[in-house]
């Protein structure tokens, strides 16, 4: 069982839809991450929040918009996505950004029609 | 550039021991991490090393030599459920994880 909870587990949306992915952790971790993972590839970092502030944005297209409402929650707002955005979206958290391991949620499997 | 190398695929027998190697060249080093990932699932944290030496966690151990840019993950008493991909990742000078492509481990009865 993971202590990082992601919802929904699966999402199918059209290219004109707006949807949000949610992530929650109650481990008191101060760093939270969004990753995108394609089949048989390692995770690709999208965004990092440290102490609720966006610290890293890996040149992600603006159709992906992150939000960190508080230290336990992380959202990823999706709008006008493309079929190539279909992937597993993973949220992770760690105690801090420096040496501590990241712990992943179960992910959201996203399919764009 | 930054590079992490690990074998693409390995096969081992149930009950045996297997060692998965990882070599790295990164800009800075702030820890090496091993994750297990079953097909279609999220990565699960297994072990990490910041200093040289061996870290043991039950059936899993991880070793690090920073001077050689080398690590291995040792899995003992293999079980069928250990069939998965094993990902090696290094935190660089910016504290970002640089990932290897993963090693697919196949366990045979």
Short mmCIF file of C-alpha atoms in Angstrom, two decimals:
data_model
loop_
_atom_site.label_atom_id
_atom_site.label_comp_id
_atom_site.label_asym_id
_atom_site.label_seq_id
_atom_site.Cartn_x
_atom_site.Cartn_y
_atom_site.Cartn_z
CA UNK A 1 0.00 0.00 0.00
CA UNK A 2 1.24 3.46 -0.86
CA UNK A 3 1.02 6.49 1.42
CA UNK A 4 0.74 8.78 -1.58
CA UNK A 5 -2.82 8.68 -2.92
CA UNK A 6 -3.67 9.62 -6.48
CA UNK A 7 -7.10 10.06 -8.04
CA UNK A 8 -8.51 9.08 -10.40
CA UNK A 9 -6.75 5.78 -11.19
CA UNK A 10 -7.86 5.93 -14.82
CA UNK A 11 -8.98 8.86 -16.95
CA UNK A 12 -10.14 9.01 -20.54
CA UNK A 13 -10.66 12.45 -22.00
CA UNK A 14 -11.08 14.17 -25.32
CA UNK A 15 -8.68 16.76 -26.63
CA UNK A 16 -11.04 19.63 -25.77
CA UNK A 17 -11.79 18.55 -22.21
CA UNK A 18 -10.52 20.05 -18.97
CA UNK A 19 -9.75 17.68 -16.12
CA UNK A 20 -7.58 17.56 -13.01
CA UNK A 21 -5.40 14.91 -11.43
CA UNK A 22 -5.12 14.91 -7.65
CA UNK A 23 -2.42 13.75 -5.27
CA UNK A 24 -2.41 13.66 -1.49
CA UNK A 25 0.15 12.67 1.13
CA UNK A 26 0.02 12.81 4.92
CA UNK A 27 3.62 11.94 5.73
CA UNK A 28 4.62 15.54 6.39
CA UNK A 29 6.77 15.55 3.27
CA UNK A 30 7.74 19.03 2.05
CA UNK A 31 8.64 18.16 -1.55
CA UNK A 32 6.13 16.88 -4.11
CA UNK A 33 6.64 15.90 -7.73
CA UNK A 34 4.77 15.17 -10.94
CA UNK A 35 6.24 12.66 -13.38
CA UNK A 36 5.07 11.34 -16.75
CA UNK A 37 5.90 7.78 -17.70
CA UNK A 38 5.49 6.11 -21.09
CA UNK A 39 5.50 2.33 -21.47
CA UNK A 40 8.92 0.69 -20.99
CA UNK A 41 10.56 4.05 -20.25
CA UNK A 42 11.73 5.55 -16.95
CA UNK A 43 9.71 8.37 -15.35
CA UNK A 44 10.23 11.89 -16.76
CA UNK A 45 10.18 14.75 -14.29
CA UNK A 46 7.57 17.44 -15.01
CA UNK A 47 7.30 19.65 -11.90
CA UNK A 48 8.73 19.92 -8.41
CA UNK A 49 7.17 21.74 -5.48
CA UNK A 50 9.26 22.46 -2.41
CA UNK A 51 7.54 23.97 0.62
CA UNK A 52 4.46 24.60 -1.56
CA UNK A 53 6.44 26.67 -4.06
CA UNK A 54 7.16 25.58 -7.63
CA UNK A 55 10.89 25.03 -7.74
CA UNK A 56 11.32 23.11 -11.01
CA UNK A 57 9.35 23.20 -14.25
CA UNK A 58 10.98 20.94 -16.82
CA UNK A 59 9.84 22.91 -19.88
CA UNK A 60 6.43 21.30 -19.76
CA UNK A 61 3.80 22.57 -22.26
CA UNK A 62 1.31 25.04 -20.81
CA UNK A 63 -1.55 22.59 -21.36
CA UNK A 64 -0.29 21.05 -18.09
CA UNK A 65 -0.76 23.36 -15.11
CA UNK A 66 0.34 22.33 -11.60
CA UNK A 67 -1.09 23.64 -8.36
CA UNK A 68 -0.14 23.05 -4.74
CA UNK A 69 -3.03 24.24 -2.51
CA UNK A 70 -1.29 23.16 0.71
CA UNK A 71 1.57 20.99 1.94
CA UNK A 72 -0.45 17.77 1.57
CA UNK A 73 -2.09 18.30 -1.79
CA UNK A 74 -0.84 18.54 -5.35
CA UNK A 75 -3.01 18.94 -8.44
CA UNK A 76 -2.28 18.75 -12.14
CA UNK A 77 -4.78 20.61 -14.32
CA UNK A 78 -5.11 19.35 -17.88
CA UNK A 79 -6.49 21.27 -20.85
CA UNK A 80 -6.43 20.70 -24.60
CA UNK A 81 -4.19 17.65 -24.38
CA UNK A 82 -2.82 15.78 -27.37
CA UNK A 83 -2.92 12.01 -28.04
CA UNK A 84 0.83 11.82 -27.32
CA UNK A 85 0.08 12.95 -23.76
CA UNK A 86 -1.45 9.55 -23.06
CA UNK A 87 0.74 8.04 -20.31
CA UNK A 88 0.94 7.08 -16.66
CA UNK A 89 1.12 10.22 -14.51
CA UNK A 90 2.90 9.69 -11.23
CA UNK A 91 2.93 11.82 -8.13
CA UNK A 92 5.75 11.41 -5.63
CA UNK A 93 6.76 13.02 -2.36
CA UNK A 94 9.88 13.16 -0.22
CA UNK A 95 10.82 14.61 3.14
CA UNK A 96 13.00 17.16 1.38
CA UNK A 97 14.53 17.58 -2.06
CA UNK A 98 18.09 16.81 -1.02
CA UNK A 99 19.00 13.23 -0.02
CA UNK A 100 15.73 11.61 0.90
CA UNK A 101 14.06 8.99 -1.32
CA UNK A 102 10.92 9.80 -3.25
CA UNK A 103 7.82 7.71 -2.65
CA UNK A 104 5.37 7.28 -5.50
CA UNK A 105 1.61 7.06 -5.66
CA UNK A 106 -0.09 4.39 -7.77
CA UNK A 107 -0.46 6.80 -10.68
CA UNK A 108 -3.24 7.91 -13.00
CA UNK A 109 -3.46 6.11 -16.35
CA UNK A 110 -4.46 8.85 -18.79
CA UNK A 111 -5.80 8.20 -22.29
CA UNK A 112 -6.45 11.04 -24.73
CA UNK A 113 -8.93 10.30 -27.51
CA UNK B 1 26.25 14.55 -20.38
CA UNK B 2 24.61 12.48 -17.68
CA UNK B 3 24.37 8.75 -18.16
CA UNK B 4 23.20 5.73 -16.21
CA UNK B 5 23.73 2.23 -17.58
CA UNK B 6 22.11 -0.99 -16.46
CA UNK B 7 21.46 -4.26 -18.31
CA UNK B 8 18.25 -4.36 -20.31
CA UNK B 9 17.14 -7.79 -19.21
CA UNK B 10 18.25 -10.58 -16.87
CA UNK B 11 16.91 -14.05 -16.17
CA UNK B 12 17.27 -15.97 -12.90
CA UNK B 13 15.85 -19.04 -11.21
CA UNK B 14 13.45 -19.10 -8.28
CA UNK B 15 15.35 -19.48 -5.00
CA UNK B 16 18.63 -18.23 -6.48
CA UNK B 17 20.55 -14.94 -6.10
CA UNK B 18 20.83 -12.24 -8.77
CA UNK B 19 22.94 -9.09 -8.95
CA UNK B 20 21.83 -6.13 -11.07
CA UNK B 21 24.63 -3.69 -11.87
CA UNK B 22 24.38 0.04 -12.45
CA UNK B 23 27.12 2.42 -13.57
CA UNK B 24 26.69 6.17 -13.66
CA UNK B 25 28.27 9.40 -14.84
CA UNK B 26 26.44 12.43 -13.48
CA UNK B 27 27.09 16.07 -12.71
CA UNK B 28 27.32 15.73 -8.95
CA UNK B 29 26.13 12.95 -6.69
CA UNK B 30 23.58 13.15 -3.90
CA UNK B 31 22.58 9.52 -3.54
CA UNK B 32 21.77 6.45 -5.62
CA UNK B 33 18.31 4.93 -5.43
CA UNK B 34 16.82 1.58 -6.47
CA UNK B 35 13.16 1.15 -7.37
CA UNK B 36 11.10 -1.89 -8.32
CA UNK B 37 8.35 -1.51 -10.89
CA UNK B 38 5.86 -4.20 -11.88
CA UNK B 39 4.28 -3.86 -15.30
CA UNK B 40 1.52 -1.26 -15.32
CA UNK B 41 2.22 -0.19 -11.74
CA UNK B 42 4.08 2.65 -10.04
CA UNK B 43 7.72 2.42 -8.93
CA UNK B 44 8.25 1.21 -5.36
CA UNK B 45 11.27 2.45 -3.41
CA UNK B 46 13.65 -0.37 -2.44
CA UNK B 47 16.94 1.02 -1.19
CA UNK B 48 19.38 3.90 -1.37
CA UNK B 49 23.05 4.63 -0.78
CA UNK B 50 24.67 7.96 -0.08
CA UNK B 51 27.98 6.65 1.27
CA UNK B 52 30.15 3.80 -0.01
CA UNK B 53 29.33 0.33 1.20
CA UNK B 54 26.52 -2.15 1.54
CA UNK B 55 22.97 -1.45 2.71
CA UNK B 56 20.91 -4.52 3.61
CA UNK B 57 17.12 -4.65 3.80
CA UNK B 58 15.84 -8.19 4.16
CA UNK B 59 16.27 -10.09 0.89
CA UNK B 60 17.50 -6.95 -0.87
CA UNK B 61 20.95 -5.34 -0.55
CA UNK B 62 22.47 -2.41 -2.40
CA UNK B 63 26.14 -1.57 -2.76
CA UNK B 64 27.81 1.69 -3.78
CA UNK B 65 31.32 2.67 -4.85
CA UNK B 66 31.38 6.41 -5.58
CA UNK B 67 34.99 6.35 -6.82
CA UNK B 68 34.01 3.78 -9.48
CA UNK B 69 30.59 5.25 -10.28
CA UNK B 70 29.13 1.82 -9.61
CA UNK B 71 26.29 0.24 -7.69
CA UNK B 72 24.57 -3.10 -7.59
CA UNK B 73 21.29 -4.43 -6.25
CA UNK B 74 21.46 -7.96 -4.85
CA UNK B 75 18.30 -10.00 -4.57
CA UNK B 76 18.44 -13.23 -2.55
CA UNK B 77 16.04 -16.18 -2.31
CA UNK B 78 14.29 -15.09 -5.47
CA UNK B 79 10.52 -15.45 -5.63
CA UNK B 80 8.27 -15.38 -8.67
CA UNK B 81 6.84 -12.05 -7.48
CA UNK B 82 10.31 -10.50 -7.91
CA UNK B 83 9.74 -10.56 -11.67
CA UNK B 84 9.68 -6.83 -12.42
CA UNK B 85 11.76 -3.97 -13.77
CA UNK B 86 14.45 -2.57 -11.47
CA UNK B 87 15.32 1.09 -11.93
CA UNK B 88 18.58 2.69 -10.83
CA UNK B 89 18.46 6.48 -10.31
CA UNK B 90 21.04 9.03 -9.16
CA UNK B 91 20.39 12.45 -7.62
CA UNK B 92 22.61 14.98 -9.36
CA UNK B 93 24.00 18.30 -8.15
CA UNK B 94 20.54 19.89 -8.58
CA UNK B 95 18.94 17.10 -6.49
CA UNK B 96 17.10 15.84 -9.55
CA UNK B 97 16.79 12.10 -10.15
CA UNK B 98 18.55 10.87 -13.28
CA UNK B 99 17.05 7.52 -14.23
CA UNK B 100 18.49 4.46 -15.89
CA UNK B 101 16.34 2.71 -18.49
CA UNK B 102 15.61 -0.15 -16.09
CA UNK B 103 16.48 -3.85 -15.97
CA UNK B 104 13.69 -6.31 -16.67
CA UNK B 105 14.18 -9.31 -14.36
CA UNK B 106 12.54 -12.59 -15.37
CA UNK B 107 12.29 -15.29 -12.74
CA UNK B 108 11.87 -18.88 -13.93
CA UNK B 109 10.63 -21.78 -11.77
#
